[in-house]
mmCIF file with all atom_site columns, C-alpha atoms in Angstrom:
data_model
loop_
_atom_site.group_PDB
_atom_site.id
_atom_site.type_symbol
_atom_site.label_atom_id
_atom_site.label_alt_id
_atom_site.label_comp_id
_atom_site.label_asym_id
_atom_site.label_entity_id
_atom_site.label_seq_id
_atom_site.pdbx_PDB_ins_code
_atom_site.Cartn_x
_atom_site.Cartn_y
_atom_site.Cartn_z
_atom_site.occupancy
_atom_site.B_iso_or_equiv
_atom_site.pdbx_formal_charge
_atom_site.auth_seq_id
_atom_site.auth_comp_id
_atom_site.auth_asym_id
_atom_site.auth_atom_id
_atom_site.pdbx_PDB_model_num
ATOM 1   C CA . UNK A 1 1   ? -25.977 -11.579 -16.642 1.00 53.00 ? 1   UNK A CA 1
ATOM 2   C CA . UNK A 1 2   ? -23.421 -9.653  -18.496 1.00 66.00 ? 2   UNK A CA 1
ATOM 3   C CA . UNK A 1 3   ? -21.250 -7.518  -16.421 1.00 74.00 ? 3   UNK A CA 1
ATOM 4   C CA . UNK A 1 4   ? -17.837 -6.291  -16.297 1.00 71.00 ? 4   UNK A CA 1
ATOM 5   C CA . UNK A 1 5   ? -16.707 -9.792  -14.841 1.00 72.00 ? 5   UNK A CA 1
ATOM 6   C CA . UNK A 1 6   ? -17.928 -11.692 -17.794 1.00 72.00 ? 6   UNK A CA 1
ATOM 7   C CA . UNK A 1 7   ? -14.831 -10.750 -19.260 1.00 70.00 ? 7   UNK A CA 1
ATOM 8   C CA . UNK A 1 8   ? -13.988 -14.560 -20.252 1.00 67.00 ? 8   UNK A CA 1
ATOM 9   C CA . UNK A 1 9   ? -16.687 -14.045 -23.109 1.00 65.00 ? 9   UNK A CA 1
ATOM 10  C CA . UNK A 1 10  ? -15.298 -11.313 -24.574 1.00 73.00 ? 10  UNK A CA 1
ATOM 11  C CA . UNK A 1 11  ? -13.084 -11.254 -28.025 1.00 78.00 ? 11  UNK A CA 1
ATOM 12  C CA . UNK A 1 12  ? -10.049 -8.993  -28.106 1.00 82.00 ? 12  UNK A CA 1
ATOM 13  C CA . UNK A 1 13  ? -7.877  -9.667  -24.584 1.00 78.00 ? 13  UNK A CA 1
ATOM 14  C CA . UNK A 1 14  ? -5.526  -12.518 -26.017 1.00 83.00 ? 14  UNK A CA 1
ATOM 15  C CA . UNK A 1 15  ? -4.857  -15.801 -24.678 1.00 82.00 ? 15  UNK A CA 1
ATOM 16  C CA . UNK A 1 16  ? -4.060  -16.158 -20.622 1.00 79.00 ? 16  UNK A CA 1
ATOM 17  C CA . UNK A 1 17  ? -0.469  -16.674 -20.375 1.00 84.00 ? 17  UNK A CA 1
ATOM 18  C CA . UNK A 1 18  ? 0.311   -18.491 -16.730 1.00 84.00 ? 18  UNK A CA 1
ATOM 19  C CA . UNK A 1 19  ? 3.827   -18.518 -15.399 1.00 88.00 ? 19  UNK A CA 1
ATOM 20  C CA . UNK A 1 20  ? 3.863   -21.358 -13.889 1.00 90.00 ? 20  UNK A CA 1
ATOM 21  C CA . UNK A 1 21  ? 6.263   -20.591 -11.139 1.00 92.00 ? 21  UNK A CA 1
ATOM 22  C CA . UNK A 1 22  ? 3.847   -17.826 -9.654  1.00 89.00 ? 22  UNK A CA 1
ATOM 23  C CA . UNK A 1 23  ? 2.944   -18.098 -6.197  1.00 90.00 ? 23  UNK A CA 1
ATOM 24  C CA . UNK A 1 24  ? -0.536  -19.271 -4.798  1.00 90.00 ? 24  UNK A CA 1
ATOM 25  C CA . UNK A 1 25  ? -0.599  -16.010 -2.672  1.00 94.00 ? 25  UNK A CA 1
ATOM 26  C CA . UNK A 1 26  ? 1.015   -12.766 -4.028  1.00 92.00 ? 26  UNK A CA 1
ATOM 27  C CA . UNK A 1 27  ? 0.734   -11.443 -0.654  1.00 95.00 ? 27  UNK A CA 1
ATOM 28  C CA . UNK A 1 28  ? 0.238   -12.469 3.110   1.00 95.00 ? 28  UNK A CA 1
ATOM 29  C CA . UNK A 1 29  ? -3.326  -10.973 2.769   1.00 95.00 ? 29  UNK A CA 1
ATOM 30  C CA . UNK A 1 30  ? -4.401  -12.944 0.397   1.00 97.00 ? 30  UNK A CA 1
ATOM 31  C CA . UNK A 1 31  ? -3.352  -16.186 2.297   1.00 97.00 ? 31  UNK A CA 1
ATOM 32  C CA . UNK A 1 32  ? -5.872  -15.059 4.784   1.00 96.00 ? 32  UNK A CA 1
ATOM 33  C CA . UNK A 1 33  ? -8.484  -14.146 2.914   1.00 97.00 ? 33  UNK A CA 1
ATOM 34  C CA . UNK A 1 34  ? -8.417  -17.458 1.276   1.00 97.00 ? 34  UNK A CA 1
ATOM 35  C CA . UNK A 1 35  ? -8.964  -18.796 5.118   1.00 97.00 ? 35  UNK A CA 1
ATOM 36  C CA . UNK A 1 36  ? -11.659 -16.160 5.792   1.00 96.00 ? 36  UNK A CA 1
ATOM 37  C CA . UNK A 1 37  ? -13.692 -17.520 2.710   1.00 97.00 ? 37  UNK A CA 1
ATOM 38  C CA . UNK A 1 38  ? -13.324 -21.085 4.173   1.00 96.00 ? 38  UNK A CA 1
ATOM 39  C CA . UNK A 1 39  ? -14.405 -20.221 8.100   1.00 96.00 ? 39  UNK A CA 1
ATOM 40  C CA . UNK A 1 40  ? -17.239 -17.493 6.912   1.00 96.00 ? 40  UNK A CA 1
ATOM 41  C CA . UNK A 1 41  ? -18.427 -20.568 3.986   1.00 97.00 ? 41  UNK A CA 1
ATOM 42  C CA . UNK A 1 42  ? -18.272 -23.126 6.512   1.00 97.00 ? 42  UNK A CA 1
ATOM 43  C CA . UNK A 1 43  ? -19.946 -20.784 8.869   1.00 95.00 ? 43  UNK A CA 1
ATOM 44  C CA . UNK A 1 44  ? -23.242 -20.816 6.764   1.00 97.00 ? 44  UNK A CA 1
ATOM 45  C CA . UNK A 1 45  ? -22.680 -17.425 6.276   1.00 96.00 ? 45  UNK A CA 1
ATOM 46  C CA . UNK A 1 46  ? -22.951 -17.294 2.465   1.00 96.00 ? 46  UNK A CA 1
ATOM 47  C CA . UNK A 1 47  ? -23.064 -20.247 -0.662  1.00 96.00 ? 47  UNK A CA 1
ATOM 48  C CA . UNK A 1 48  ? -21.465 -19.899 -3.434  1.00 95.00 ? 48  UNK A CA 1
ATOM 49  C CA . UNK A 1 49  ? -23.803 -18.154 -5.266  1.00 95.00 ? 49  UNK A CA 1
ATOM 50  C CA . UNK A 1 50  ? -24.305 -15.536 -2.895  1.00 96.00 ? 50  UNK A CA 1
ATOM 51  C CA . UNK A 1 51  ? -20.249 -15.003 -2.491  1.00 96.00 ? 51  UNK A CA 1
ATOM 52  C CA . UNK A 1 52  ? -20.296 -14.936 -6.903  1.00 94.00 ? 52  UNK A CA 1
ATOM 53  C CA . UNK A 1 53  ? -23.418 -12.672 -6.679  1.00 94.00 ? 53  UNK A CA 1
ATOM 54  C CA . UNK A 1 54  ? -21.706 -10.197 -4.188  1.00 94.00 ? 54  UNK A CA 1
ATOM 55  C CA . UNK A 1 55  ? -18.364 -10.160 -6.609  1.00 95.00 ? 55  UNK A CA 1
ATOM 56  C CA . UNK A 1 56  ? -20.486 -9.203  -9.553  1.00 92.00 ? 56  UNK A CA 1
ATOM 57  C CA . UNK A 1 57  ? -22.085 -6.469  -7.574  1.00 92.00 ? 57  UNK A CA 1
ATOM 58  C CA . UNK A 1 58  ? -19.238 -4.881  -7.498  1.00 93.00 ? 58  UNK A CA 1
ATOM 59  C CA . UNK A 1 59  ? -18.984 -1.627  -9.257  1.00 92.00 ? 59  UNK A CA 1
ATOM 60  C CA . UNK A 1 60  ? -16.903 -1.774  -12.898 1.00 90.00 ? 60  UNK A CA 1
ATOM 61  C CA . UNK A 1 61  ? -14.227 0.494   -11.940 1.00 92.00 ? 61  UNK A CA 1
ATOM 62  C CA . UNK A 1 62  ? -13.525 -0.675  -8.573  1.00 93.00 ? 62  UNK A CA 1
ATOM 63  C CA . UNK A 1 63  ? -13.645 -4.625  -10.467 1.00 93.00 ? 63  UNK A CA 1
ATOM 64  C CA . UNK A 1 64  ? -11.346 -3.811  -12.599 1.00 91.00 ? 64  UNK A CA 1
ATOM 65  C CA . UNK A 1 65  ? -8.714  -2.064  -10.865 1.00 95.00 ? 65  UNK A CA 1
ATOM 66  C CA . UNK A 1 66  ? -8.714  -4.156  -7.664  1.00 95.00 ? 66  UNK A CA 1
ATOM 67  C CA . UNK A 1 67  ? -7.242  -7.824  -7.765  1.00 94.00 ? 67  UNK A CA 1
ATOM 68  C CA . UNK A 1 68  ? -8.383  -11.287 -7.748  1.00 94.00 ? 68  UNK A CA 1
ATOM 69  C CA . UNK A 1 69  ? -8.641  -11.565 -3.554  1.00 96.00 ? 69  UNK A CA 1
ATOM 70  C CA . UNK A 1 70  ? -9.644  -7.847  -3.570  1.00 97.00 ? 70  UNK A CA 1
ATOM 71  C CA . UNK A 1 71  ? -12.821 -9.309  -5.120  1.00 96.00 ? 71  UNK A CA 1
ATOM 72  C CA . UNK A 1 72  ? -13.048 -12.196 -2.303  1.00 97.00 ? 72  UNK A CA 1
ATOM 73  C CA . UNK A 1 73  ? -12.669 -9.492  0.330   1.00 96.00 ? 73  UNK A CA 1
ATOM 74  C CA . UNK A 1 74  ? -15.213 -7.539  -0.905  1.00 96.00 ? 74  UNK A CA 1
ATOM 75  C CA . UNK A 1 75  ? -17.893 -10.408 -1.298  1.00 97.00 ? 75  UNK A CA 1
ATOM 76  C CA . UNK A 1 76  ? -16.832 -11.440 2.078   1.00 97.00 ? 76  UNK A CA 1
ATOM 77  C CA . UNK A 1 77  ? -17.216 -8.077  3.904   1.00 96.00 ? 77  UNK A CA 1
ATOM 78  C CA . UNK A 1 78  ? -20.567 -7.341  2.152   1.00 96.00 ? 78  UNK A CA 1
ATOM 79  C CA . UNK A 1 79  ? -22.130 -10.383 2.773   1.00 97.00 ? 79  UNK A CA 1
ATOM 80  C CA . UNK A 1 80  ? -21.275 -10.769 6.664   1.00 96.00 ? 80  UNK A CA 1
ATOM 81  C CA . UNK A 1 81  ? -22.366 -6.963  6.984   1.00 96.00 ? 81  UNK A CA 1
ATOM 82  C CA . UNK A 1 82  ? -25.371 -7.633  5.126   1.00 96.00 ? 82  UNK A CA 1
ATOM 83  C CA . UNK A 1 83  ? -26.074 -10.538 7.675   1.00 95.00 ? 83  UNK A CA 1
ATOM 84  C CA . UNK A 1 84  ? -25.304 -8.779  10.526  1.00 95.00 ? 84  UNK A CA 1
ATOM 85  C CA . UNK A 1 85  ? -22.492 -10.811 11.431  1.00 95.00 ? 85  UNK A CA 1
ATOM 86  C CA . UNK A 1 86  ? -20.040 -7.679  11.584  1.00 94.00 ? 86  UNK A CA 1
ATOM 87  C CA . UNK A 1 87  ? -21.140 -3.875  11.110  1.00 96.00 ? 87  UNK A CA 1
ATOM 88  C CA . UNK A 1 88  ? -19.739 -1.523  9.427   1.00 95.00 ? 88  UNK A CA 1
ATOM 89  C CA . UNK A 1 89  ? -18.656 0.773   12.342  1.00 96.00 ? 89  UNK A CA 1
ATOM 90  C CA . UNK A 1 90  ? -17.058 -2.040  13.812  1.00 96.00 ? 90  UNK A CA 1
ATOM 91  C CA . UNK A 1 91  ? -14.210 -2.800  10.565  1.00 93.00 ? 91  UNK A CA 1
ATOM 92  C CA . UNK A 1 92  ? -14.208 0.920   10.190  1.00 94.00 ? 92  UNK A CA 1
ATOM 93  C CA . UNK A 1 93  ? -12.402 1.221   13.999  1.00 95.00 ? 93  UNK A CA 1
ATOM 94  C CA . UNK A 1 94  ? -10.747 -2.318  13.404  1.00 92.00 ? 94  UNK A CA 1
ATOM 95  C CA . UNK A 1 95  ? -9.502  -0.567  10.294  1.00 89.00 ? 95  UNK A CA 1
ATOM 96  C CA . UNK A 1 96  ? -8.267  2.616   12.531  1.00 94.00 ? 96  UNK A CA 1
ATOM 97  C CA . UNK A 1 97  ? -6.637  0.644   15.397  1.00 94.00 ? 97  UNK A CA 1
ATOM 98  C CA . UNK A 1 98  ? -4.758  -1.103  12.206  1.00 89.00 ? 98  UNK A CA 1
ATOM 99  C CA . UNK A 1 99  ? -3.676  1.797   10.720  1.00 90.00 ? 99  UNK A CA 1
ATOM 100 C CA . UNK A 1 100 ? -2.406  3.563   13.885  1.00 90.00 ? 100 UNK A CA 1
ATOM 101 C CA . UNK A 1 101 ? -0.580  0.280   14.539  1.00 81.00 ? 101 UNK A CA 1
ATOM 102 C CA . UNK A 1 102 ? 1.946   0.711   11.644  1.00 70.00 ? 102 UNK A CA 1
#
């Protein structure tokens, strides 16, 4: 499959420089979605090839301009939505109660 994540493939982007004093987790987020991965994984919610599948998926744009555990996320919503595990009405008003906590 080539897709917009297939990027490693591709000529042109220059080598990956790594600072190696960066941070596991940018932000607190991400530490959790790390965990979410782990207890949805270990849930038999999803293999890896169905989390991978779900990333690729994702639209081009939206790939490219979110980050690294932006992808997670997405695989892990879609996948536990498309097994029925959550629904979408219920993030959208976990979402709300969030938003009109801050």
């Amino acid at each position: 499959m080539n897709g917009i994540h297939d990027l490693g493939g591709m000529h042109g982007h220059g080598p990956v420089v790594r600072d190696h004093n960066e941070p596991l987790f940018e932000h607190d987020w991400e530490r959790r979605i790390f965990g979410l991965f782990f207890a949805a994984f270990a849930g038999g919610y999803f293999n890896v090839d169905e989390f991978r599948h779900m990333i690729e998926l994702m639209p081009p744009a939206h790939y490219l301009e979110s980050s690294y555990y932006e992808h997670w996320y997405h695989a892990i919503e879609t996948i536990l939505i498309e097994k029925g595990a959550l629904s979408r009405e219920e993030l959208d008003a976990r979402y709300a109660q969030l938003k009109g906590a801050h």
